Coordinates of C-alpha atoms in Angstrom, one line a residue:
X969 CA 0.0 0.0 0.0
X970 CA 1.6 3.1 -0.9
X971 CA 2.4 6.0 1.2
X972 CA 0.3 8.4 -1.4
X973 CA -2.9 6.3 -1.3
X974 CA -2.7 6.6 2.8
X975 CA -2.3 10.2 2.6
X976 CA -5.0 10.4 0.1
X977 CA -6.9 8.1 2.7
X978 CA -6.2 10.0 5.3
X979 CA -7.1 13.3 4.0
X980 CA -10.2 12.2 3.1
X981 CA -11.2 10.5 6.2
X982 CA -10.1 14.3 7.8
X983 CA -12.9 15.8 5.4
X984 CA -15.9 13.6 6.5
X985 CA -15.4 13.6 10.0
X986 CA -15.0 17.9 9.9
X987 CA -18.3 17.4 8.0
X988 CA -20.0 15.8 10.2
X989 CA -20.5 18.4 13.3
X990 CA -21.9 20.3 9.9
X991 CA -24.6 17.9 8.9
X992 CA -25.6 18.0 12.5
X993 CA -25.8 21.6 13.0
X994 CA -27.5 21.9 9.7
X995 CA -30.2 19.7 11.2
X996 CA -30.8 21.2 14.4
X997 CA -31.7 20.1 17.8
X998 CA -34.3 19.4 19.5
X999 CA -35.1 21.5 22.7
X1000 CA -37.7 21.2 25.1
X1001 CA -39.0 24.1 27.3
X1002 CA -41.2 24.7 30.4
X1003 CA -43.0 27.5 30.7
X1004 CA -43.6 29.8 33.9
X1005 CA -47.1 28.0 34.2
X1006 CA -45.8 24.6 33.5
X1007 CA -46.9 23.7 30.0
X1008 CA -44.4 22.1 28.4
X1009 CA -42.8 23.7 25.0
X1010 CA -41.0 21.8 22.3
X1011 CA -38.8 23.5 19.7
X1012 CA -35.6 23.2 17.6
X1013 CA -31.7 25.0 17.9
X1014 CA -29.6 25.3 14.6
X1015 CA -26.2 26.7 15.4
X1016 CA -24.4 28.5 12.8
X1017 CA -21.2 27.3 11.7
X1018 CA -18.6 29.5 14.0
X1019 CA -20.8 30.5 16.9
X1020 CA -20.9 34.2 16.8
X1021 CA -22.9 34.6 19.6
X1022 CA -26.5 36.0 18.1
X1023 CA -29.4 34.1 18.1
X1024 CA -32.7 34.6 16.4
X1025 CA -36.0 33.3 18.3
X1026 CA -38.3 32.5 16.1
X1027 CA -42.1 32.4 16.6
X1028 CA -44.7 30.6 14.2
X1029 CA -47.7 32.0 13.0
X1030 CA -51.8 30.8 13.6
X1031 CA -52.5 28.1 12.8
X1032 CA -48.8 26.6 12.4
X1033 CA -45.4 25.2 13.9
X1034 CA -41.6 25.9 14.4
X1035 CA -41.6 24.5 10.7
X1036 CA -43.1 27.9 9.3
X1037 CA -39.5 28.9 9.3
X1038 CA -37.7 25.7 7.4
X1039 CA -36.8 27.2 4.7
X1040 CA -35.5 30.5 6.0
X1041 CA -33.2 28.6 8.7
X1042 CA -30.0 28.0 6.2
X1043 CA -29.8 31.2 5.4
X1044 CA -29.3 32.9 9.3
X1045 CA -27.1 30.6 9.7
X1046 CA -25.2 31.3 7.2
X1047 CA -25.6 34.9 8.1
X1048 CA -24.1 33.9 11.4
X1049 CA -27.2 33.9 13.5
X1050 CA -28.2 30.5 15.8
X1051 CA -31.5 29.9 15.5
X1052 CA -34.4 28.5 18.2
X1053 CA -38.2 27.8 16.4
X1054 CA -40.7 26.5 18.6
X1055 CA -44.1 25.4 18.9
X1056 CA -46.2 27.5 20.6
X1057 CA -49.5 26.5 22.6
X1058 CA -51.3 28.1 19.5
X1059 CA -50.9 26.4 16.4
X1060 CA -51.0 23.6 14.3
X1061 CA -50.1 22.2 10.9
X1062 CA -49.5 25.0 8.5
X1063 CA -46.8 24.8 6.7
X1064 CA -46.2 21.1 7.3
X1065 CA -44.6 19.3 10.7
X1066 CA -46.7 19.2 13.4
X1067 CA -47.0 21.6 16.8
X1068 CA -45.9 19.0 19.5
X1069 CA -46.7 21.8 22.1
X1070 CA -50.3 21.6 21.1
X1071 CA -50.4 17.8 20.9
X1072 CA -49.0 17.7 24.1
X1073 CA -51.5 19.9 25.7
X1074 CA -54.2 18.4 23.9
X1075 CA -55.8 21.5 22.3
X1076 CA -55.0 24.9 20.5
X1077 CA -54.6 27.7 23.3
X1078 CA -55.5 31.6 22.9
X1079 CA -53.4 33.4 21.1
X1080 CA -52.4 35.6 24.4
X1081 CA -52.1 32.9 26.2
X1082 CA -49.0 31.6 24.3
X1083 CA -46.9 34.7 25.9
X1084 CA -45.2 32.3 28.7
X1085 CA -43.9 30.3 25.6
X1086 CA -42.1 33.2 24.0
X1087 CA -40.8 34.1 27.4
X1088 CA -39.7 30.2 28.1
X1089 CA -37.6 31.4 25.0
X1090 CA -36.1 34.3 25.6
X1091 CA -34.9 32.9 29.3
X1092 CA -33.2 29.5 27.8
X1093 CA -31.4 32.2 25.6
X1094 CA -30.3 34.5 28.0
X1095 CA -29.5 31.1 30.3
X1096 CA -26.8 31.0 27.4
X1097 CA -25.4 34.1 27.3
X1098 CA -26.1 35.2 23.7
X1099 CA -24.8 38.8 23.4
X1100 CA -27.4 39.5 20.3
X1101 CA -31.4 38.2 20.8
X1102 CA -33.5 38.9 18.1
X1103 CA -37.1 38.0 18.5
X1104 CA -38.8 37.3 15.5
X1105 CA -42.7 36.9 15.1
X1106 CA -45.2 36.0 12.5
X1107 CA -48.7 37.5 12.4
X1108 CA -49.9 36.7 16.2
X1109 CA -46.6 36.5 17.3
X1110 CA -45.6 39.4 15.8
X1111 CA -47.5 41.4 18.3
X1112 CA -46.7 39.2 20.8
X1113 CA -42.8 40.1 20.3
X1114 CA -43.9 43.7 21.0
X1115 CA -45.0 42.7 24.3
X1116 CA -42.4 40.5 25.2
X1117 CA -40.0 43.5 24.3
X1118 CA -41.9 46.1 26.3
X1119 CA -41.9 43.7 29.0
X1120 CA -38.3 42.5 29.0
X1121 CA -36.6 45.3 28.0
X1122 CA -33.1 44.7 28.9
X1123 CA -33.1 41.2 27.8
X1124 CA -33.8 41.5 23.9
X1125 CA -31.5 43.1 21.4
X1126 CA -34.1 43.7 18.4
X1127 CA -37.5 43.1 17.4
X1128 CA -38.5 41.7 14.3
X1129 CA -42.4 41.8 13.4
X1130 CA -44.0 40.5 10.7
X1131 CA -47.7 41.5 10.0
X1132 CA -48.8 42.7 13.6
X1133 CA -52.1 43.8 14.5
X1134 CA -54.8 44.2 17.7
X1135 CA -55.3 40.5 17.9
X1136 CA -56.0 40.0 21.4
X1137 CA -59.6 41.3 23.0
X1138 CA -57.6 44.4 24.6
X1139 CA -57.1 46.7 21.1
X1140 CA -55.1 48.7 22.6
X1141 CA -52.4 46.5 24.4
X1142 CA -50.3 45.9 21.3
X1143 CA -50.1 49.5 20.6
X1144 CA -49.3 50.7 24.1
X1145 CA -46.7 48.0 23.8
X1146 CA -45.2 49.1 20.8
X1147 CA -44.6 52.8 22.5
X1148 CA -42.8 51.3 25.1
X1149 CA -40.3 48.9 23.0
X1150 CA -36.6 51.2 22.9
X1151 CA -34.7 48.7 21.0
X1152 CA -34.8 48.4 17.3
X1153 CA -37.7 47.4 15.8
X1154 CA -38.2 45.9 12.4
X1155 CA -41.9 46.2 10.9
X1156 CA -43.6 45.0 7.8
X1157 CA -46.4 43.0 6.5
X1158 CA -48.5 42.9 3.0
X1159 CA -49.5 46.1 1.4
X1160 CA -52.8 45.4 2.0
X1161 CA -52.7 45.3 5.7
X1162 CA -50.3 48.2 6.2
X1163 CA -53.3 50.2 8.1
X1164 CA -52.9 47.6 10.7
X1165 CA -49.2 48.5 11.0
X1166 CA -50.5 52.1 11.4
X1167 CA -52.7 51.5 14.2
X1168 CA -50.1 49.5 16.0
X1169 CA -47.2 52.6 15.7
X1170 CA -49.6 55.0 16.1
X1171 CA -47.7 55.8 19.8
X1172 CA -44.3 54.3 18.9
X1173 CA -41.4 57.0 18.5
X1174 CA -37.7 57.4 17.7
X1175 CA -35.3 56.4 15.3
X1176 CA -34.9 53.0 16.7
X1177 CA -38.1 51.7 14.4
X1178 CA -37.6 50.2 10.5
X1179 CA -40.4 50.3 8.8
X1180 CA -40.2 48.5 5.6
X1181 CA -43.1 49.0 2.9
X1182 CA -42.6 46.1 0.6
X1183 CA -43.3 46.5 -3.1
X1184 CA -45.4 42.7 -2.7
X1185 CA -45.7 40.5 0.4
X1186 CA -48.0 38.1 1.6
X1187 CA -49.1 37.7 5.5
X1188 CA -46.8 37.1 8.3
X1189 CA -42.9 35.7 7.6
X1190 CA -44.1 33.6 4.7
X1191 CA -43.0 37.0 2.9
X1192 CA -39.2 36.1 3.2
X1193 CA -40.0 32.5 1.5
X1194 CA -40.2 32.4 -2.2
X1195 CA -42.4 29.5 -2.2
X1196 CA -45.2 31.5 -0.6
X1197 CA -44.3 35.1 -1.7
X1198 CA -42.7 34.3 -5.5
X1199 CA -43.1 38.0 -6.3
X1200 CA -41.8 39.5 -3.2
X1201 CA -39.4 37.1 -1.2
X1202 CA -36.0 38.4 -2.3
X1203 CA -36.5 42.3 -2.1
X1204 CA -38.4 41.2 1.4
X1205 CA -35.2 39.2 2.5
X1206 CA -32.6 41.6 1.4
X1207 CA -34.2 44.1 3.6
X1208 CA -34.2 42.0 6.6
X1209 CA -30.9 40.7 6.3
X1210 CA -29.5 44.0 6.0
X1211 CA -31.6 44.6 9.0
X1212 CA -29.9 41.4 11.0
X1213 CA -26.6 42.4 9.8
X1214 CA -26.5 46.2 11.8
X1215 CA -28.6 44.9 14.7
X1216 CA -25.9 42.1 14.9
X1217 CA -22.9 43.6 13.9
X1218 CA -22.3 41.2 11.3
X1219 CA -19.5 41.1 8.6
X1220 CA -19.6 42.5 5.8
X1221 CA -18.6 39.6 3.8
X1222 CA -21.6 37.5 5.6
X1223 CA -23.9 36.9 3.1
X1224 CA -27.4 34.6 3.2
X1225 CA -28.2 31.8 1.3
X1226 CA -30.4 32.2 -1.5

């Protein structure tokens, strides 16, 4: 056996098993949460590939699952972001997968009642020290994120909200929220519902907010994804990576996946 086919051997051998922590990452984890009240929340951790410390939190729409955001997860990693999707106690199969939260509990919760989840979140981040928290939330959960940010002020980085609106039986508590978040805040949602991004900035002030009027988008963070929003997805992503990129100080030569 020659000395150049061991080498060759060898060097390939090195290849696969540096691939393999890759292929793992790549696939996530899966995670499992318990709430304040005790209801038990199920959800999935990518890491990007060099652990930079930021980590996006990302919150399904109604109706759905942690898989809302499937195919939007390769490209903040590559961005440099760690990712945690969950199921919240309000959902269901949109999108594909299933909400293991909900199956747990054994029915679909309000949506307000899924704030403990978001906030089971946010503390297993902070329990591992990320330096940049971005919360990101999809219709419901974008107004939810506005809460969680009033209410935890010190503990999130940015705020990310996707199609937000008075959804709960209080229509003014989103709004009042929204006034009170101080850290930078990214807003959107489809043309055609911008009055309900109106209503809920009508109080909100400063040069902390981003509001980006999209020339096409669809509801929620289906926008970034070009299956759902063919028309709109890459201006619609552009914006928010560039977004990600200041918020988390990220390298120039950083780029997502398209």
């Amino acid at each position: 056996m020659s000395n150049k086919w061991i080498s060759g051997f060898v060097r390939g051998l090195s290849l696969a098993l540096l691939l393999i922590p890759l292929a793992a990452s790549a696939a996530g984890r899966s995670v499992t949460l318990t709430a304040k009240d005790g209801v038990t929340v199920y959800g999935t951790a990518t890491s990007a590939v060099g652990h930079a410390g930021r980590l996006l939190l990302l919150f399904h729409q109604a109706g759905a699952s942690r898989h809302e955001y499937d195919p939007l997860i390769a490209t903040f990693t590559k961005l440099g972001y760690d990712t945690l999707a969950i199921d919240q106690r309000s959902g269901g199969s949109l999108f594909g997968g299933r909400n293991r939260t909900v199956v747990k509990l054994g029915h679909s919760a309000s949506y307000l009642e899924a704030l403990p989840d978001l906030e089971a979140a946010l503390t297993w981040a902070r329990a591992r020290g990320y330096r940049t928290i971005v919360a990101v939330g999809s219709s419901y959960t974008s107004s939810l994120v506005l809460l969680l940010a009033a209410r935890h002020p010190q503990a999130i980085t940015a705020v990310a909200s996707f199609s937000p609106g008075e959804y709960f039986a209080d229509k003014n508590l989103v709004k009042q929220a929204a006034a009170k978040v101080t850290v930078p805040l990214y807003v959107t949602t489809d043309p055609a519902e911008s009055e309900r991004v109106d209503e809920v900035l009508r109080d909100a002030h400063g040069a902390n907010i981003t509001r980006y009027r999209p020339a096409s988008g669809v509801h929620g963070a289906s926008t970034l994804v070009c299956a759902r929003d063919p028309d709109g997805c890459k201006a619609n992503l552009a914006s928010f990576e560039a977004f990600l990129r200041k918020v988390g100080d990220v390298p120039a030569s950083a780029a997502g996946a398209r």
